[in-house]
Structure formats: C-alpha cells, structure tokens
Short mmCIF file of C-alpha atoms in Angstrom, two decimals:
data_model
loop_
_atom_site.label_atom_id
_atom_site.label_comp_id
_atom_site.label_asym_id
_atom_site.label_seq_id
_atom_site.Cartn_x
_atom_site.Cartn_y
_atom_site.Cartn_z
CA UNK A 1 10.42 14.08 -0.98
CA UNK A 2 12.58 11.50 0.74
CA UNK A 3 10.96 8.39 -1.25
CA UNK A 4 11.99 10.49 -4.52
CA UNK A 5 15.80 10.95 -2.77
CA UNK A 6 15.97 7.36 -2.43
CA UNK A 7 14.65 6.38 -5.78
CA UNK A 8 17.04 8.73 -7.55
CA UNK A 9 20.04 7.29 -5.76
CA UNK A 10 18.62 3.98 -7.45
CA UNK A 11 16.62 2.21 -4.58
CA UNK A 12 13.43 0.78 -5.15
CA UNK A 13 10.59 2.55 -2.96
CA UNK A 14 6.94 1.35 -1.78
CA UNK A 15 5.62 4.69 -0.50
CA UNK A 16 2.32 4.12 2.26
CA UNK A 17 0.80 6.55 4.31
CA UNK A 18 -1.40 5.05 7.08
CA UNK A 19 -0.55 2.45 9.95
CA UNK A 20 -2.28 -0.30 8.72
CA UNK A 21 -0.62 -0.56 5.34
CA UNK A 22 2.85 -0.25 7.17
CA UNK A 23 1.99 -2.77 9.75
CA UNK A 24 1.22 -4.72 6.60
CA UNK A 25 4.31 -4.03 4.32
CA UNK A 26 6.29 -4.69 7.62
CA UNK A 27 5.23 -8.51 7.12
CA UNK A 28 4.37 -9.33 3.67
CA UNK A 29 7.12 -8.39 1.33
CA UNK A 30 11.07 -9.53 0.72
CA UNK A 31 11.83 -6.24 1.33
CA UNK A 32 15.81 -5.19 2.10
CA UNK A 33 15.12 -2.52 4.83
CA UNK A 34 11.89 -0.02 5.87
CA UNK A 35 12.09 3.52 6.99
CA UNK A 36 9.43 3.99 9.49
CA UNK A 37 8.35 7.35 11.00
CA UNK A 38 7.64 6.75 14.89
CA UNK A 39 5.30 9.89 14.96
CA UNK A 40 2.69 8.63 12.40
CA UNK A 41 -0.70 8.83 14.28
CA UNK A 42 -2.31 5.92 15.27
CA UNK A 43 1.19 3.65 14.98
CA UNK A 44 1.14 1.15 18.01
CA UNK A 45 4.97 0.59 18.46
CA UNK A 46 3.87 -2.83 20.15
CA UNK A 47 2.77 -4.01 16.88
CA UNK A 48 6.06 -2.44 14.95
CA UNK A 49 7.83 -4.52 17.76
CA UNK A 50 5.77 -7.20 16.66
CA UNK A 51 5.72 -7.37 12.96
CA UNK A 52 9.32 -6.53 12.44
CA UNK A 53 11.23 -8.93 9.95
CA UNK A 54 13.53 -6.96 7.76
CA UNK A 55 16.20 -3.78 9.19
CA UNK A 56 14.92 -0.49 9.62
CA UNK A 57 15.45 3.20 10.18
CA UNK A 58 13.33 5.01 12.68
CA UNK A 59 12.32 8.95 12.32
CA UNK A 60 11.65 10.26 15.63
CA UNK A 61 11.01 13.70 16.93
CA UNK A 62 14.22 13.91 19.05
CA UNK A 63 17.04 11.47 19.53
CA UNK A 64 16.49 12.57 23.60
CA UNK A 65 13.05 11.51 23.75
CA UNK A 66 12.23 8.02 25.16
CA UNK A 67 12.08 5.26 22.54
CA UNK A 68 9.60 2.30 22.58
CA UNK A 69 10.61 -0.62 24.52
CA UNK A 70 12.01 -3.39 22.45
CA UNK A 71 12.81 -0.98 19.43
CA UNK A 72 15.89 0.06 20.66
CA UNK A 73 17.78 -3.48 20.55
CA UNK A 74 18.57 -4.82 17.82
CA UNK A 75 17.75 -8.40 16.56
CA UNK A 76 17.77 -11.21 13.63
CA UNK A 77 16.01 -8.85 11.45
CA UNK A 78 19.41 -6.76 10.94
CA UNK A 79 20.42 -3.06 11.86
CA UNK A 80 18.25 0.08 13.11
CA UNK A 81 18.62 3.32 13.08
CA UNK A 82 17.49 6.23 14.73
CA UNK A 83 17.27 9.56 12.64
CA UNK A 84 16.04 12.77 14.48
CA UNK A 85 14.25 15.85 12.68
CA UNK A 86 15.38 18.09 11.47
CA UNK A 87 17.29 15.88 8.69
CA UNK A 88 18.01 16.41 5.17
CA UNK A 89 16.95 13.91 2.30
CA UNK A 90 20.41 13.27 1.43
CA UNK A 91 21.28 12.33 5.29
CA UNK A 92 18.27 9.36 4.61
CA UNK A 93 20.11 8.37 1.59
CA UNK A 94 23.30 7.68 4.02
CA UNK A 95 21.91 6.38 6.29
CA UNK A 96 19.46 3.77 4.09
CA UNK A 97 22.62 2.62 2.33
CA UNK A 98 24.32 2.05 5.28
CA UNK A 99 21.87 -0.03 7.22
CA UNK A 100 21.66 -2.47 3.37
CA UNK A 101 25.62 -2.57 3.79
CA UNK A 102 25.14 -4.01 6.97
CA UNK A 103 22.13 -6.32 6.23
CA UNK A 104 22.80 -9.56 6.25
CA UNK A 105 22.65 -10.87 2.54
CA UNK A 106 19.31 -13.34 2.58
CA UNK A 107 17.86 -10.01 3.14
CA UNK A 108 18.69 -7.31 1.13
CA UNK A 109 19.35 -9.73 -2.31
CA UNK A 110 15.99 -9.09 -4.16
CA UNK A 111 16.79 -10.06 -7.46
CA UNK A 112 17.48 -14.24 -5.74
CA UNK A 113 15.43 -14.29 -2.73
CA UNK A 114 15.03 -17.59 -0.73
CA UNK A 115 13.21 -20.29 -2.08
CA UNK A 116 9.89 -20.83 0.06
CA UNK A 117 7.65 -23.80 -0.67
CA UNK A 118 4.19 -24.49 0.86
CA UNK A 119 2.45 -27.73 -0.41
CA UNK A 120 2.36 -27.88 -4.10
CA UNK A 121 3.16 -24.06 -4.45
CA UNK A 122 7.41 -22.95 -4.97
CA UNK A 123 8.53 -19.21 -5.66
CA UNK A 124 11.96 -19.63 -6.33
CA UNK A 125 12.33 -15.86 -7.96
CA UNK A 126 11.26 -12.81 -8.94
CA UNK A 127 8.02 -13.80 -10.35
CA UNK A 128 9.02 -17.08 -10.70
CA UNK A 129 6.48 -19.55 -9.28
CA UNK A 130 6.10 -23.62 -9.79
CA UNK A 131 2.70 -25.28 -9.28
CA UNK A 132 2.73 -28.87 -9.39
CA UNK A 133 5.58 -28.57 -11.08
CA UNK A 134 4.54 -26.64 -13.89
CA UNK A 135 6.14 -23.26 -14.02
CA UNK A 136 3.38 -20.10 -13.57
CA UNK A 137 4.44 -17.06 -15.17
CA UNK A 138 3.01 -14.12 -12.83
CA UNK A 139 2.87 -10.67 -13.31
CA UNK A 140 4.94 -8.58 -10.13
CA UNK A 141 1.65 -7.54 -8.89
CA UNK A 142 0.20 -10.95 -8.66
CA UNK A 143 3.80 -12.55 -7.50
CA UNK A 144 3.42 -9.77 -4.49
CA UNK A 145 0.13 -11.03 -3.68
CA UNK A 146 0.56 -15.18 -3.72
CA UNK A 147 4.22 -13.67 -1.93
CA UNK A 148 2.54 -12.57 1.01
CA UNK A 149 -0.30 -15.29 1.28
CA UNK A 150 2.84 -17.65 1.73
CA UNK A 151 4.51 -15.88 4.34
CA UNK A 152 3.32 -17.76 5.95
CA UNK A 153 0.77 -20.13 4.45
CA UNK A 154 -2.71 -20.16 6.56
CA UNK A 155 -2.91 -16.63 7.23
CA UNK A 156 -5.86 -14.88 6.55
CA UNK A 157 -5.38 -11.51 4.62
CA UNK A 158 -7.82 -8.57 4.31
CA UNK A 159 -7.99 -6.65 0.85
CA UNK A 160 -6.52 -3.71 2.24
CA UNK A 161 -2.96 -5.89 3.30
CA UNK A 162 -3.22 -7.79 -0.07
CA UNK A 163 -2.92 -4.26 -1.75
CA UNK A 164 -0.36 -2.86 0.41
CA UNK A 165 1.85 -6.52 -0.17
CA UNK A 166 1.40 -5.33 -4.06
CA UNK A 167 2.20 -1.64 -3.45
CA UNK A 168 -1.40 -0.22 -4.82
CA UNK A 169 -2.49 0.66 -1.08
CA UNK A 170 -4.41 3.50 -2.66
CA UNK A 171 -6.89 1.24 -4.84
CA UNK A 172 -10.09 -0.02 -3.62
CA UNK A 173 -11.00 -3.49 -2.64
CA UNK A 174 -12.31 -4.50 -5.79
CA UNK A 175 -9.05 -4.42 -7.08
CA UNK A 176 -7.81 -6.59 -4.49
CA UNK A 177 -10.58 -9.36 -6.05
CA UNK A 178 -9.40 -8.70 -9.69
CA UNK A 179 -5.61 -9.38 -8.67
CA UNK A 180 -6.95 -12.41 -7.08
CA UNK A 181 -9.00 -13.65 -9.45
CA UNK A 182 -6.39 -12.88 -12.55
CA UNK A 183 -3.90 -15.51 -9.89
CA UNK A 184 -6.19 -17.81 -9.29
CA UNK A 185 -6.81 -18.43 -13.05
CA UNK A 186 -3.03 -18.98 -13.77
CA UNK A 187 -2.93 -21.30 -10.52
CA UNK A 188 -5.71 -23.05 -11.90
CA UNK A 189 -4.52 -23.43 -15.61
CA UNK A 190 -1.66 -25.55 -13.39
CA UNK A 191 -3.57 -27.77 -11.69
CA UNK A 192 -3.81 -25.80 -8.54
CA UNK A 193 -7.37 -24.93 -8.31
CA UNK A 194 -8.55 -23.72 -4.68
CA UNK A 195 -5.06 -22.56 -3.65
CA UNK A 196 -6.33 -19.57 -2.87
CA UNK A 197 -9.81 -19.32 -0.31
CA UNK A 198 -12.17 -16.82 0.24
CA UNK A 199 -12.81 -16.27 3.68
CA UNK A 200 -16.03 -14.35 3.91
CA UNK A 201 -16.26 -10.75 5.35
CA UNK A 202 -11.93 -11.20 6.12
CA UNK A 203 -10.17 -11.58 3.12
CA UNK A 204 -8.08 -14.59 1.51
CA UNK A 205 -5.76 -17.35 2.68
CA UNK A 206 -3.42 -19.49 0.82
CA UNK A 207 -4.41 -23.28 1.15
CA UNK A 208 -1.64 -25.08 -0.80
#
C-alpha cells in the first residue's frame, strides 16, 4: 500500500521483501532515497549501517524505543528519518518528499547521474553506456545490472543481488544468466569481450 502511495504521487518505486535484496538495493542502484522498515526479520542493522549510500527513512515500532547505533546520525549519504507506526500512507508521501528536498543533488538527479568509468567501460546516462568508445545501447534491465557490477568494479555479485540491482528480485537465477548473457553480447559486439566473469558457485564480477 505505501509503494502504490508513492508511485501515485509520481515517484518511482523498487518494492523488495527480504533482507538480502535490501542489503543489496542499499548498494547497487543510483537510487534518490530508501524507505527501510527496522522490524523486518532477519535485518542486521550493522550491515544497514554498513551498506548505506543514499538518504533514508526508517519505520520503527516506536519513536521511544532504542535505535541502532550509528543509524541515528546522520552522514554523507544525506537525511534520515524516523517514522513510528501507526502512520498513514500519505504521512510517507511527506515525509519521502521531504528527505529528496533535502538530498543533496548528485543524489536524487536520476535522469543525469554521475559519470563513472572503470577501464574501457563509461555510463554516462540512463542507459547510456560507451565501450571502447563505441556507444552500447542497453536495455534498463541490463543498464541496472553492468550499473551495479561497476559500483564498484571487482566485486563479486551473486544472482540473487544482480536481480534485486534490476528490480526482478522475485525471478529465479536463471534469469540472472539470461540478463547477463543478453549484456555480454552487446559488450562483446563492442569490442569488450570478457568484461563480465563468471565466478563459479558466487556469481559475476565486472573486469573492465
């Protein structure tokens, strides 16, 4: 219900359900701001301390309960907020368009996001890549997925965070391989063959 609150006030909304794929949306998208509820089971607020990047608005249980340490302050990644139940979907709306007022630019700007270059790979856009210098025209599925192998380059992703970087958290892995091999073949047709490893029984990594 609140996703469909924000999405009629005309914000763009990845919806995921389990830890894991918010751990991994925390660090793999451009996203302008997350609303993360604190009473999920199984979320490790170490790792939310961890893996934050972008501002964010906590749901809690009570705004007099203790809060995680290190989750209170804020930091580079922009504003938080705290937002205790019982709230009303229209109170989220508020409060989600006050914490992108207050974002800093860099971050909330989706439609020109920065420029990130790692060897002979450049997204400069919204599906926008350059490979050797020869533009690669990407679906947003397969931009999400080269997106989060870059940030940062060397990291080793499992199927499961490759989906939830592409916002399909629900499909299986083989889907995962199809997106990769569909990016792969455009990479290729560039002259940037191998860009993307396998790494067996782990996932994929981004060798530019």
């Amino acid at each position: 219900m609140s996703a469909r609150y924000l999405r009629r006030d005309g914000l763009r909304v990845r919806l995921v359900t389990t830890p894991e794929y918010a751990l991994a949306e925390l660090t793999a998208g451009p996203d302008a701001a997350a609303v993360l509820d604190l009473t999920m089971p199984g979320l490790d607020p170490r790792r939310i301390r961890r893996a934050l990047r972008i501002p964010v608005i906590f749901l809690v249980a009570g705004l007099q309960g203790p809060r995680p340490r290190g989750l209170a302050r804020g930091a580079a990644s922009g504003p938080r907020r705290w937002l205790a139940r019982p709230f009303g979907p229209r109170q989220l709306v508020a409060v989600a368009r006050e914490v992108l007022a207050e974002a800093p630019r860099t971050t909330q700007d989706e439609d020109q996001p920065a420029e990130r270059v790692a060897g002979a790979l450049r997204l400069t856009g919204p599906r926008s890549c350059v490979a050797n210098g020869h533009p690669v025209k990407l679906t947003a599925t397969e931009f999400a997925v080269l997106a989060a192998l870059l940030t940062p380059p060397g990291r080793v992703l499992s199927r499961r965070q490759l989906l939830a970087a592409a916002g399909r958290p629900a499909a299986g892995d083989r889907a995962a391989d199809v997106y990769v091999a569909q990016l792969r073949a455009k990479l290729k047709a560039a002259g940037a063959a191998g860009a993307v490893r396998t790494v067996r029984a782990a996932g994929y990594v981004a060798d530019p």
